[in-house]
PDB file of C-alpha atoms in Angstrom:
ATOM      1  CA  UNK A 104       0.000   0.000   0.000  1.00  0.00           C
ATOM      2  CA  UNK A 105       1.501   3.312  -1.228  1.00  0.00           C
ATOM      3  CA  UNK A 106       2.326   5.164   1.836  1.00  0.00           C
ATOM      4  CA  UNK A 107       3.975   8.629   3.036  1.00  0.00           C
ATOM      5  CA  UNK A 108       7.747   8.731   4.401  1.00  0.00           C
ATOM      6  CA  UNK A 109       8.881  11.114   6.671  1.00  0.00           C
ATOM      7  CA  UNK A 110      12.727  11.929   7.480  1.00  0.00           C
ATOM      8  CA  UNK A 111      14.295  12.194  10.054  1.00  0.00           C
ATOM      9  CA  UNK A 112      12.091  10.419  12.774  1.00  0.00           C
ATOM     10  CA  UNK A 113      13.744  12.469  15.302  1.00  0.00           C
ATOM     11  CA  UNK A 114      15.862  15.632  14.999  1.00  0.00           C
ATOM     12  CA  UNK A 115      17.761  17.554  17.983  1.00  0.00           C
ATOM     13  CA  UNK A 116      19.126  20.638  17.344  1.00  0.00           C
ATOM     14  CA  UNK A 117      20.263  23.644  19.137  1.00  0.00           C
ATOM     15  CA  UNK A 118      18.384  26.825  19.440  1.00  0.00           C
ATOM     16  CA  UNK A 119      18.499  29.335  16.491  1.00  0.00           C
ATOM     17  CA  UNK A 120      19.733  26.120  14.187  1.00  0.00           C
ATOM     18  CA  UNK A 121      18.228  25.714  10.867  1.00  0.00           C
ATOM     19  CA  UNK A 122      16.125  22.335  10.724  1.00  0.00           C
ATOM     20  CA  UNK A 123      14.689  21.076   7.388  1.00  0.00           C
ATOM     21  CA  UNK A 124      12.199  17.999   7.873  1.00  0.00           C
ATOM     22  CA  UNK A 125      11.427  15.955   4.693  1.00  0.00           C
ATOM     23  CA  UNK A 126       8.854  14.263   3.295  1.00  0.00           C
ATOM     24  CA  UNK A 127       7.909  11.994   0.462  1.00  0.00           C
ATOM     25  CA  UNK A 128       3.645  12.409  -0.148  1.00  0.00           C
ATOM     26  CA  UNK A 129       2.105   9.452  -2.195  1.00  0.00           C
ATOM     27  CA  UNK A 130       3.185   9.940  -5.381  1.00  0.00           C
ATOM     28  CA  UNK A 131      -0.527  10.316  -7.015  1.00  0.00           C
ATOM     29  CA  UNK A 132      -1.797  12.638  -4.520  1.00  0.00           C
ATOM     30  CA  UNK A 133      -1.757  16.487  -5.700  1.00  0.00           C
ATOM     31  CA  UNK A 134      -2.515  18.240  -2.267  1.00  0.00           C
ATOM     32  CA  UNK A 135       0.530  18.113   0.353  1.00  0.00           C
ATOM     33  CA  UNK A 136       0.285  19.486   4.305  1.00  0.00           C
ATOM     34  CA  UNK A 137       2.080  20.233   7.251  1.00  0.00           C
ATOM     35  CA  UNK A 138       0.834  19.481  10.619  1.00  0.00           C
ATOM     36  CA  UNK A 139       2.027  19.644  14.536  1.00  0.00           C
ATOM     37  CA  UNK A 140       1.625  17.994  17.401  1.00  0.00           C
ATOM     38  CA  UNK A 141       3.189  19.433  20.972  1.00  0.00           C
ATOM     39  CA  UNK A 142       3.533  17.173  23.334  1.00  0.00           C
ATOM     40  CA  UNK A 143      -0.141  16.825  25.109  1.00  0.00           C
ATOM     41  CA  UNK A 144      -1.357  18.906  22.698  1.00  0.00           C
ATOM     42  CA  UNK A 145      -4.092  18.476  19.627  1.00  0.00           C
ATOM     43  CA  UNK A 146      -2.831  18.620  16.181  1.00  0.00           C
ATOM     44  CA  UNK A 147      -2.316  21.859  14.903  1.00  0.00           C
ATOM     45  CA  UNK A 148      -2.806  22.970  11.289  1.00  0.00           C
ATOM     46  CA  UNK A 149       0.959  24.359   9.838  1.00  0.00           C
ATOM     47  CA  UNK A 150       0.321  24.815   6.232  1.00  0.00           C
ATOM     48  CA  UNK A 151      -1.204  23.272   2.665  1.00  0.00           C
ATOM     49  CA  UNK A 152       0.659  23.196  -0.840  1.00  0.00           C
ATOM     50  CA  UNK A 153      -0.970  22.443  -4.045  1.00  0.00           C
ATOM     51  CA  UNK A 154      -0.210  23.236  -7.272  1.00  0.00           C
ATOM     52  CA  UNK A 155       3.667  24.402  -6.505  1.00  0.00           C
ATOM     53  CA  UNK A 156       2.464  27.246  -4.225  1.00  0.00           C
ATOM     54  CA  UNK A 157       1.164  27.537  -0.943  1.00  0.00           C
ATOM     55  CA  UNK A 158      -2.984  27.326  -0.711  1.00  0.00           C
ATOM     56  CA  UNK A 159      -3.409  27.756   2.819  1.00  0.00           C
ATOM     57  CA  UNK A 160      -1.433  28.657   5.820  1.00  0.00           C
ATOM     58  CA  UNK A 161      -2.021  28.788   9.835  1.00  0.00           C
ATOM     59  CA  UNK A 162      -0.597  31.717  12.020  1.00  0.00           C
ATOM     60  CA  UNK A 163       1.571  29.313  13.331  1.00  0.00           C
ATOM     61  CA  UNK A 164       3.217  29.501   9.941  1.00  0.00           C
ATOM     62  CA  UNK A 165       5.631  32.726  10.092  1.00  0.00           C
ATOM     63  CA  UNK A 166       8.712  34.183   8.400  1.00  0.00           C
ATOM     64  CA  UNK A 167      10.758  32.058  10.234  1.00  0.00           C
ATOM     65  CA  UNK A 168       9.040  28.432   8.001  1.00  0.00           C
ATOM     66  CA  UNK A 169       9.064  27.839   4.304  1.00  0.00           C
ATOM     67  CA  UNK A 170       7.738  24.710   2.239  1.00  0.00           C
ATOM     68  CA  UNK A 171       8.861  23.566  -1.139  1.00  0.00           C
ATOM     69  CA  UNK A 172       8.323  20.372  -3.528  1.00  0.00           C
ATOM     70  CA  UNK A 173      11.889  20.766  -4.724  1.00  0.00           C
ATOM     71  CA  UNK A 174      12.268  17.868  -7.115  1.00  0.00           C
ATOM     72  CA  UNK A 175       8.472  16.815  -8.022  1.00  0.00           C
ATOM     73  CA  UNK A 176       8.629  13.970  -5.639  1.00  0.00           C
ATOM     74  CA  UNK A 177       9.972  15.523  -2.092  1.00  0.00           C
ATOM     75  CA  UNK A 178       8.209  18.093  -0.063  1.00  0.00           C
ATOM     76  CA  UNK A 179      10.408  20.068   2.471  1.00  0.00           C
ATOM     77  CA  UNK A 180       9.339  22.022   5.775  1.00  0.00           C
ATOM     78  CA  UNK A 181      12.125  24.025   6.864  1.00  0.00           C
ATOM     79  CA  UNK A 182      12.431  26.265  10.160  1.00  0.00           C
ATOM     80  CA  UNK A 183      15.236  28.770   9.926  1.00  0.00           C
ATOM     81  CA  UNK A 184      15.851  29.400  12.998  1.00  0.00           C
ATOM     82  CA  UNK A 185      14.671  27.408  15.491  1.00  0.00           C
ATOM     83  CA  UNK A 186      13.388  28.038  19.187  1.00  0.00           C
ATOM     84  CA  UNK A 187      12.290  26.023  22.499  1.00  0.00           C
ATOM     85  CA  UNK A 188       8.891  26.129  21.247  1.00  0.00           C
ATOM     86  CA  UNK A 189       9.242  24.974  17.781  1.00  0.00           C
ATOM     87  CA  UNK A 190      10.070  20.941  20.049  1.00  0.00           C
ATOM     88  CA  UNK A 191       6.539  19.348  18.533  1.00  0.00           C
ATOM     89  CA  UNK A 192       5.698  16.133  16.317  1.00  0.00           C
ATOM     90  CA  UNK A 193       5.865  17.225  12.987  1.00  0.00           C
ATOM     91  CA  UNK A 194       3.835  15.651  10.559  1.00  0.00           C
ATOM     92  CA  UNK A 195       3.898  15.332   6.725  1.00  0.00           C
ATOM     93  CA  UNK A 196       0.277  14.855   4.856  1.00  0.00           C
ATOM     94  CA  UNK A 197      -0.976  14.157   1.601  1.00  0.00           C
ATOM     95  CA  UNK A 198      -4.504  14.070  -0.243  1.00  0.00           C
ATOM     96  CA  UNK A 199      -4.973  13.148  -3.903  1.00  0.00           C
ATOM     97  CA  UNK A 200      -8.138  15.823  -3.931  1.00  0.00           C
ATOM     98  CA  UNK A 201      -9.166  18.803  -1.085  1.00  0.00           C
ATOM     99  CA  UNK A 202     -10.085  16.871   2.031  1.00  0.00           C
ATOM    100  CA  UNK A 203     -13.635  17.410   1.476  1.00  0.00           C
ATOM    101  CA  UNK A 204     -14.061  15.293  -1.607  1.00  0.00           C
ATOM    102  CA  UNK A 205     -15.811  12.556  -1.168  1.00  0.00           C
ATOM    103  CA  UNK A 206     -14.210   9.493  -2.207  1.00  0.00           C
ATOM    104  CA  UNK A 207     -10.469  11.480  -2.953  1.00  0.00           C
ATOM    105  CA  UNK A 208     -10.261  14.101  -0.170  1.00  0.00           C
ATOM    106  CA  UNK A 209      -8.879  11.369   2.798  1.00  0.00           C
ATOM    107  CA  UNK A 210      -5.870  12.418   4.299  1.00  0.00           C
ATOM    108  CA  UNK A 211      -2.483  10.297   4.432  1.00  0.00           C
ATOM    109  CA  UNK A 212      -0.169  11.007   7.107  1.00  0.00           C
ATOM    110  CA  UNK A 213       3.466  10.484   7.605  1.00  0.00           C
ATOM    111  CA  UNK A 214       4.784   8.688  10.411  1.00  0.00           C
ATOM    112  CA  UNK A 215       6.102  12.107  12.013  1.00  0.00           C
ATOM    113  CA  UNK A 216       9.195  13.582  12.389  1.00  0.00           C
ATOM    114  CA  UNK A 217      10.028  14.344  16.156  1.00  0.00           C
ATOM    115  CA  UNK A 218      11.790  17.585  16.572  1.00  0.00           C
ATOM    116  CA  UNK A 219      13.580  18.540  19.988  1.00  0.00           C
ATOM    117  CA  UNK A 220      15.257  21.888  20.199  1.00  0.00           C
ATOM    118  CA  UNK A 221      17.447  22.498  23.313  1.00  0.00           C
TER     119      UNK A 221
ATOM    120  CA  UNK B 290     -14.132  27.142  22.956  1.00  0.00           C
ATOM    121  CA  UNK B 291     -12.477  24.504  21.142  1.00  0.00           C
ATOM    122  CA  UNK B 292     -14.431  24.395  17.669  1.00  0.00           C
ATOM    123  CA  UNK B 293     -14.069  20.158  17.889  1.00  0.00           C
ATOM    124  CA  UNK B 294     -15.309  19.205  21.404  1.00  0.00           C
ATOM    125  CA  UNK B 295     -14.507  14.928  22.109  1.00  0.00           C
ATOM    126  CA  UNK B 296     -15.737  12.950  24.444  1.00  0.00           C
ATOM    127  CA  UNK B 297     -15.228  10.831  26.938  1.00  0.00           C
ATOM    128  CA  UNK B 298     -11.399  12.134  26.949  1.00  0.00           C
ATOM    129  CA  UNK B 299     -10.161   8.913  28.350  1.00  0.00           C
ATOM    130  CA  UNK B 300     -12.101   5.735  27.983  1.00  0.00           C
ATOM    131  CA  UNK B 301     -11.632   2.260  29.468  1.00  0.00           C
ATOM    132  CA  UNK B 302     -12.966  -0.513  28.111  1.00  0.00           C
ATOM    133  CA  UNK B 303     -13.193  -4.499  29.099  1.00  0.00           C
ATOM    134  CA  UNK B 304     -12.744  -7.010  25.587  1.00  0.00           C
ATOM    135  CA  UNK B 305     -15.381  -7.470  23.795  1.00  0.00           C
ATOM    136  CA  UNK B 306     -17.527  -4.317  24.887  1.00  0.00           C
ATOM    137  CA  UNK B 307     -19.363  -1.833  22.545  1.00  0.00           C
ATOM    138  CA  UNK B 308     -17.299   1.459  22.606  1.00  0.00           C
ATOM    139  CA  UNK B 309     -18.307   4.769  21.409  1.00  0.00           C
ATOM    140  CA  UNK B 310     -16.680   8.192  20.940  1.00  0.00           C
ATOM    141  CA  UNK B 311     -18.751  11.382  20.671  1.00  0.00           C
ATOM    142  CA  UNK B 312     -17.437  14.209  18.255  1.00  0.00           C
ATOM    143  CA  UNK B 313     -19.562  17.647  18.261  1.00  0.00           C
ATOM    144  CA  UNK B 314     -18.402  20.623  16.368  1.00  0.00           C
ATOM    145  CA  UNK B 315     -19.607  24.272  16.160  1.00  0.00           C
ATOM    146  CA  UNK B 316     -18.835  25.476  12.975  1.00  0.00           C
ATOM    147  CA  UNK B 317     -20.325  24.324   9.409  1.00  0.00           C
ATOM    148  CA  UNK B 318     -18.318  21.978   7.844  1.00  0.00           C
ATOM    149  CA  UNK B 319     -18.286  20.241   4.498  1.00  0.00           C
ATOM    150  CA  UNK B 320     -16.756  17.066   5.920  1.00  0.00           C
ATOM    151  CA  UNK B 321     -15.357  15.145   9.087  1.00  0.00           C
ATOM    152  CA  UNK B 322     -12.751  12.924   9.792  1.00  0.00           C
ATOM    153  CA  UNK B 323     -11.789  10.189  11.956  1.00  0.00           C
ATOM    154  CA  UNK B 324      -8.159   9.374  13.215  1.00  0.00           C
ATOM    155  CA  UNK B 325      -6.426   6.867  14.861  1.00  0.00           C
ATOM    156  CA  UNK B 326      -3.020   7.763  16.211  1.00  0.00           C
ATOM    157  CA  UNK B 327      -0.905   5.015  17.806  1.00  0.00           C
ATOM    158  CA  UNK B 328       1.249   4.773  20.645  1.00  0.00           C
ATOM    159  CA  UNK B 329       4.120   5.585  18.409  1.00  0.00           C
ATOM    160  CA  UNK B 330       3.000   8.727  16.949  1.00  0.00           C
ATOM    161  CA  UNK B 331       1.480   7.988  13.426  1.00  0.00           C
ATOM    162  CA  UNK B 332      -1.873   8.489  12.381  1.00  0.00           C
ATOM    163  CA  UNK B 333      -4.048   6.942  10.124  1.00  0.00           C
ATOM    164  CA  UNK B 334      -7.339   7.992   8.545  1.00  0.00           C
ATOM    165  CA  UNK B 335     -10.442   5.796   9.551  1.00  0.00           C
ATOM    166  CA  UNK B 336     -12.967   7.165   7.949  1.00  0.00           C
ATOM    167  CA  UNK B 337     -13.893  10.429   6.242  1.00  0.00           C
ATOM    168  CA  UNK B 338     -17.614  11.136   5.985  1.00  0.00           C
ATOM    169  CA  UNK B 339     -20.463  14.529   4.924  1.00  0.00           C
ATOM    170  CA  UNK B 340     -23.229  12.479   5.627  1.00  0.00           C
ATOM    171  CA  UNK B 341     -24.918   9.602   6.645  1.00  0.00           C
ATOM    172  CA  UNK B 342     -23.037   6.208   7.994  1.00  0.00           C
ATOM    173  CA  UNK B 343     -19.928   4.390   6.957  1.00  0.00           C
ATOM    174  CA  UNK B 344     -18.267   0.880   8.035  1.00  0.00           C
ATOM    175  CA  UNK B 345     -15.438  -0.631   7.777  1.00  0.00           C
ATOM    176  CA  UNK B 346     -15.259  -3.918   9.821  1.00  0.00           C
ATOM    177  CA  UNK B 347     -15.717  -3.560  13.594  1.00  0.00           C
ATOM    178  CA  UNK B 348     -15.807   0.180  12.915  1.00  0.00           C
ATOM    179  CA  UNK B 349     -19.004   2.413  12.330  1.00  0.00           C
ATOM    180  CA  UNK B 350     -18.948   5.919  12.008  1.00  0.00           C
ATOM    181  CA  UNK B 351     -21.917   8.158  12.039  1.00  0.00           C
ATOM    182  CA  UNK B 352     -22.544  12.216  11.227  1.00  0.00           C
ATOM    183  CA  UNK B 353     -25.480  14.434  12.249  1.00  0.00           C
ATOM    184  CA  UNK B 354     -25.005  17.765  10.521  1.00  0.00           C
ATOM    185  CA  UNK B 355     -27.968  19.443  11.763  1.00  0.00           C
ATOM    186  CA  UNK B 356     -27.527  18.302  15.403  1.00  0.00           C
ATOM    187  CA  UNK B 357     -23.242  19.270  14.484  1.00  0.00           C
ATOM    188  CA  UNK B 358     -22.371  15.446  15.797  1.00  0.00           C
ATOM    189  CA  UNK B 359     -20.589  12.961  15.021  1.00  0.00           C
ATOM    190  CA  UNK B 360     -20.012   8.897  16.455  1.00  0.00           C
ATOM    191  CA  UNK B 361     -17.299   6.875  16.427  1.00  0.00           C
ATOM    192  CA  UNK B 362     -18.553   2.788  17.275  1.00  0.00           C
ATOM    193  CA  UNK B 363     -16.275   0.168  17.939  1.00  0.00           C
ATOM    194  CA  UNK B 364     -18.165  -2.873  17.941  1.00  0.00           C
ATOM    195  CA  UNK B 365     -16.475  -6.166  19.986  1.00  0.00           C
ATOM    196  CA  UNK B 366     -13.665  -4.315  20.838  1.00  0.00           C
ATOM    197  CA  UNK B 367     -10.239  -5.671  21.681  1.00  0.00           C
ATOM    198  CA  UNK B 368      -7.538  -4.801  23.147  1.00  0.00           C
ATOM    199  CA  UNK B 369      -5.423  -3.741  19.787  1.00  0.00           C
ATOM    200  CA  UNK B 370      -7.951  -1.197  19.363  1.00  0.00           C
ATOM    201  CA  UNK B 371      -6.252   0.719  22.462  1.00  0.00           C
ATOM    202  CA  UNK B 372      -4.957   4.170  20.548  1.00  0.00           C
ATOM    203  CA  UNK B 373      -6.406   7.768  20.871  1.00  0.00           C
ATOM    204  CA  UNK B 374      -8.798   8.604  18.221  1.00  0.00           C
ATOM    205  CA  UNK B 375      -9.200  12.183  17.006  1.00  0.00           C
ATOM    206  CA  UNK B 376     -11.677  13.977  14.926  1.00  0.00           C
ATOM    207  CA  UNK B 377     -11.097  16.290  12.426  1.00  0.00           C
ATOM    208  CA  UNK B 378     -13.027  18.752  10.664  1.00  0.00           C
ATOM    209  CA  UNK B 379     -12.836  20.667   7.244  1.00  0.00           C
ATOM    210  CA  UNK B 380     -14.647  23.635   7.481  1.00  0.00           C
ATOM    211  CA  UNK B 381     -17.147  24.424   4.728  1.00  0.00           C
ATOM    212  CA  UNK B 382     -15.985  27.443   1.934  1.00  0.00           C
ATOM    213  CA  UNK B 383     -12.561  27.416   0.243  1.00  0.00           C
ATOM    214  CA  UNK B 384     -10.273  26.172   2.913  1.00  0.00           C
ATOM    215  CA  UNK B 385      -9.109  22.867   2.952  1.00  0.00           C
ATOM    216  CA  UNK B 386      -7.508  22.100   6.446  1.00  0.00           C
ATOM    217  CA  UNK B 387      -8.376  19.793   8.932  1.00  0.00           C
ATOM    218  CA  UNK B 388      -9.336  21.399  12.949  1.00  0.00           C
ATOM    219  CA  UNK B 389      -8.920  18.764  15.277  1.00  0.00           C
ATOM    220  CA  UNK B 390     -10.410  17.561  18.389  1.00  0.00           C
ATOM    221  CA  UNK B 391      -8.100  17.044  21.109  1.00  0.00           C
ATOM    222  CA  UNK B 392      -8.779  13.310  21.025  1.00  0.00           C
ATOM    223  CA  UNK B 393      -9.792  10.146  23.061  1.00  0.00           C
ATOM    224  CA  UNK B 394      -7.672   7.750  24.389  1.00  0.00           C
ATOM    225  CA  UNK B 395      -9.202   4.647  24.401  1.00  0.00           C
ATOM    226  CA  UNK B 396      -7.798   1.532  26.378  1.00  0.00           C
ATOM    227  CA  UNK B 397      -9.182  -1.993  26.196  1.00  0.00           C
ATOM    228  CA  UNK B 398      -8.227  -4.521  28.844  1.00  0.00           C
ATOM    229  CA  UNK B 399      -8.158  -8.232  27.914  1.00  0.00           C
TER     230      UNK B 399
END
């Protein structure tokens, strides 16, 4: 069953380090997202991509994160600099239509990437 | 207010027993979803539904959009069913992401 990768599965870094977090969506699907997870916390809308460009993005989602399908098959998150409160499950999604499409729109997730900034 | 109220929050359960998890939401959607994460971390989609009923094995999953509700049954439950399960709305007009519930962890005891 075709399935999304995420790497790494868990990242430290240092405060103010740049982090990038990949991800490989299913390679039919045409809608890619970013989610988070703090520890205890719900899931937290990050961002959308679809069509090369961002669709949709969260508040959460400052100058400080960027997105990109560099090569057609890998989608990036990156965090530029990172801080204390950037530690969260990060999670890689992917949709072959908008997630309210009836038979198209369910959402595949990633395993997560774990991010720990100290 | 969260926007995706669960409950119970935490839910024990003996093998065997009939479980269900309530889902009610206050804004209009144009579709719901239900989530299973495991112990590990990942999540999987379980069902994604605008209307009506769907089933997939043990699993039921019902919506009432006028009432804003939502069910998640587990019928004959066992103990590998023991994950938190979330659900997730897609608010109706042009966006497309997904507000979550805050989940339910669900244990079943053999």
């Amino acid at each position: 069953e075709p399935e999304v990768t995420q790497t790494p599965s868990h990242q430290v870094t240092q405060m103010g380090q740049e982090v990038i977090l990949r991800c490989v969506p299913i390679s039919n699907h045409l809608y890619f997202y970013w989610y988070r997870q703090i520890l205890g916390q719900k899931v937290e809308f990050l961002v959308s991509f679809y069509n090369n460009e961002i669709s949709e993005k969260s508040e959460i989602f400052d100058d400080q994160f960027s997105v990109e399908r560099p090569d057609g098959s890998n989608f990036t998150l990156k965090i530029r600099s990172t801080k204390l409160e950037d530690s969260a499950m990060y999670f890689c999604a992917s949709s072959r239509s908008y997630t309210g499409a009836a038979n198209t729109g369910e959402l595949f997730f990633g395993e997560g990437s774990r991010l720990t900034v100290l | 207010k969260n926007e995706v109220e669960q409950s119970p929050q935490n839910l024990t359960a003996q093998e065997g027993e009939f479980i269900t998890i309530n889902c009610s939401y206050s804004v209009g959607i144009s579709a719901l979803h239900w989530l299973q994460q495991h112990p590990g971390g990942g999540i999987v989609s379980l069902f994604m539904l605008s209307s009506g009923k769907k089933k997939h094995g043990r699993l039921i999953a019902t919506i009432n959009i006028q009432e804003k509700h939502s069910s998640l049954h587990i019928t004959a439950s066992h103990p590998r069913d023991s994950a938190v399960y979330i659900c997730a709305v897609r608010a109706g007009g042009a966006t497309n992401k997904l507000i979550f519930g805050t989940g339910t962890l669900l244990a079943v005891q053999p």
